[in-house]
Coordinates of C-alpha atoms in Angstrom, one line a residue:
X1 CA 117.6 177.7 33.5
X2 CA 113.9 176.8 35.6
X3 CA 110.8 176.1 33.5
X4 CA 108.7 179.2 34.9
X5 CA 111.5 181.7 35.7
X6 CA 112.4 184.7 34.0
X7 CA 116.2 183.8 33.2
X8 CA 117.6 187.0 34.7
X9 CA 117.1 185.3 38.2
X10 CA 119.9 184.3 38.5
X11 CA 120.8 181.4 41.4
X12 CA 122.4 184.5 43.4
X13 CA 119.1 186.8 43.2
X14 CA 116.7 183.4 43.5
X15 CA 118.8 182.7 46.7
X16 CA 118.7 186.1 48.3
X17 CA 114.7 185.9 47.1
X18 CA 113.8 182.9 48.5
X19 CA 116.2 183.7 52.1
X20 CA 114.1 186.9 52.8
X21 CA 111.5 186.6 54.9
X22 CA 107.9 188.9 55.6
X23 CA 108.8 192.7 56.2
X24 CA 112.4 192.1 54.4
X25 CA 113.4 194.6 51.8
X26 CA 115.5 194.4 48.9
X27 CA 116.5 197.7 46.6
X28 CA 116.9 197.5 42.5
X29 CA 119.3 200.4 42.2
X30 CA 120.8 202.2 38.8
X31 CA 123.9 202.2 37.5
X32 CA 124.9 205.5 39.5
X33 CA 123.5 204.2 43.0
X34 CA 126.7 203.4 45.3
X35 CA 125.4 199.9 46.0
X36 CA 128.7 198.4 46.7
X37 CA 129.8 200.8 49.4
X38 CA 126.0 200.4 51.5
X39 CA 125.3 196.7 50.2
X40 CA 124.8 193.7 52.8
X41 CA 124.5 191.5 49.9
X42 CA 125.2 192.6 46.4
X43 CA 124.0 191.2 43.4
X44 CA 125.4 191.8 40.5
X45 CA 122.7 192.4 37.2
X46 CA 124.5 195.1 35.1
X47 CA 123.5 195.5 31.1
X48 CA 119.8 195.0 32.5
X49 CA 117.2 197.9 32.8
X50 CA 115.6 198.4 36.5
X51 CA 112.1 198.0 34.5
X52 CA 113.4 194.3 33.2
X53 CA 114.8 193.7 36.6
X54 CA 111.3 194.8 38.6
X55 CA 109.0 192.6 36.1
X56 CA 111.4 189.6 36.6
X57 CA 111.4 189.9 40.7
X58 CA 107.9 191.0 41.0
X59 CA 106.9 187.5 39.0
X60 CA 108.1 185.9 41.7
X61 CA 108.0 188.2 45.1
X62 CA 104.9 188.8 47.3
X63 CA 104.9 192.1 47.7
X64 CA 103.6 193.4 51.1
X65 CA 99.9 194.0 51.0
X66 CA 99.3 194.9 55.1
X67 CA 101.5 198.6 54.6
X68 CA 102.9 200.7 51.7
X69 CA 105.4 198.3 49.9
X70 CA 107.1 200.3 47.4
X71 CA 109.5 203.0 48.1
X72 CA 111.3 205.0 45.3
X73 CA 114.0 208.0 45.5
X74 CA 112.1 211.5 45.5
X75 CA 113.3 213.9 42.5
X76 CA 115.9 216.3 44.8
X77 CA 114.3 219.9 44.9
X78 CA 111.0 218.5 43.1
X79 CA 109.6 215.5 45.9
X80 CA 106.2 216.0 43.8
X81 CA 107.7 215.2 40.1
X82 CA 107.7 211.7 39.2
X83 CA 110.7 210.4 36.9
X84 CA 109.7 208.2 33.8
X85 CA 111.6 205.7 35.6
X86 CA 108.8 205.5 38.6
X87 CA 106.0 206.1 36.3
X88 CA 107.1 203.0 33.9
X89 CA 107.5 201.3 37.8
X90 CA 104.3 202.1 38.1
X91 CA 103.2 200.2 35.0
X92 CA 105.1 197.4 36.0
X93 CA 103.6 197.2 39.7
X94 CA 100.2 197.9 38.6
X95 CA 100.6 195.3 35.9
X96 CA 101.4 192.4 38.4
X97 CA 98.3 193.3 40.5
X98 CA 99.7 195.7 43.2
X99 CA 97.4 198.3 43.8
X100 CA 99.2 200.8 46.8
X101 CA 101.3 203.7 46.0
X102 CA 105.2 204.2 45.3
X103 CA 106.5 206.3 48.1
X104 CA 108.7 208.6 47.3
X105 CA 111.8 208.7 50.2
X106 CA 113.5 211.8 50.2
X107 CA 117.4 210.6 48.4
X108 CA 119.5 210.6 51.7
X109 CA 116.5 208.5 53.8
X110 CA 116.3 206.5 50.2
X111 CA 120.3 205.8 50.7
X112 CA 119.9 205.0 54.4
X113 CA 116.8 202.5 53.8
X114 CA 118.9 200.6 50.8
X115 CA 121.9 200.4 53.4
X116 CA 119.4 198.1 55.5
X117 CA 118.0 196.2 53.1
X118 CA 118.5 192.6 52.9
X119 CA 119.8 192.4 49.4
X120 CA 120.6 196.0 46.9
X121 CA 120.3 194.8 43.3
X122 CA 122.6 196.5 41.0
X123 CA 121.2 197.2 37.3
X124 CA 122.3 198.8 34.6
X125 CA 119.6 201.4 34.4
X126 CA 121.0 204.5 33.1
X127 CA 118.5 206.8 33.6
X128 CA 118.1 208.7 37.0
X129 CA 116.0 208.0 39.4
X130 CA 115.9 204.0 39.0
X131 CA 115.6 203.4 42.2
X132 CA 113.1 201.0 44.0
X133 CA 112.7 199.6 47.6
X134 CA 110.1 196.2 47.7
X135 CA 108.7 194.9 50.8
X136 CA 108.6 191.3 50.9
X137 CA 105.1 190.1 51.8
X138 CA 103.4 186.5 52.7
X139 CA 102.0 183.6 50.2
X140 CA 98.6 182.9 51.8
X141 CA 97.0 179.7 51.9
X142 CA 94.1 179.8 49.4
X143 CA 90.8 181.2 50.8
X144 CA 92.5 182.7 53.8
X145 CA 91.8 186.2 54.8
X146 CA 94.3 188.6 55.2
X147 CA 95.6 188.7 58.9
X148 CA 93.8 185.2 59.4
X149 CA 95.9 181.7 60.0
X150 CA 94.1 179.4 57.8

């Protein structure tokens, strides 16, 4: 264990964290996600809730903040609805200061995204539609402006 880090990131998930770079996405998947069959990297964090997972990673990741850096799976038939699951995403997100929307990606373009994301983190969220896509953003130097080399 680190002084300052949520112990559920673990050296696999800090490692995959810490590799990705600007733009890079990683996917926090449920329990009934196929994340071994469309994984580049797997990790592992089953008996944990996406919503634990999310508030642990977004602690520590930049999230984008030059696009749209959230991307969950639509509701199939209902692309308006929002799940619990997204809405108690959205607590999370807005919580640790990001301020864009969740996208909702239709399930198959959801599915296709996660297959090309640097890591696909594998929960043990139960209930459907705990799925999330995170963009990786930048750690600015302090003062600098966004788009501006300090």
């Amino acid at each position: 264990m680190l002084i300052g880090l949520d112990p559920l990131l673990g050296p696999d998930l800090l490692a995959a964290l810490r590799a990705m770079g600007h733009g890079d996405e990683i996917a926090l998947v449920d329990a009934n996600f196929p994340a071994a069959a469309r994984a580049r990297r797997l990790v592992r964090c089953d008996g944990h809730t996406l919503i634990r997972m999310l508030s642990a990673i977004v602690g520590v990741l930049p999230l984008d903040d030059f696009d749209d850096a959230v991307f969950s799976m639509a509701v199939v038939g209902d692309s308006d609805r929002m799940p619990e699951t997204v809405a108690d995403m959205a607590d999370v997100l807005h919580g640790s200061g990001y301020d864009r929307p969740i996208v909702p990606l239709e399930r198959h373009a959801f599915y296709d995204r996660a297959a090309e994301c640097f890591a696909i983190v594998a929960t043990g969220e139960t209930r459907l539609y705990g799925n999330v896509i995170l963009r990786k953003g930048v750690i600015r130097t302090p003062g600098a402006a966004k788009g501006v080399d300090a």
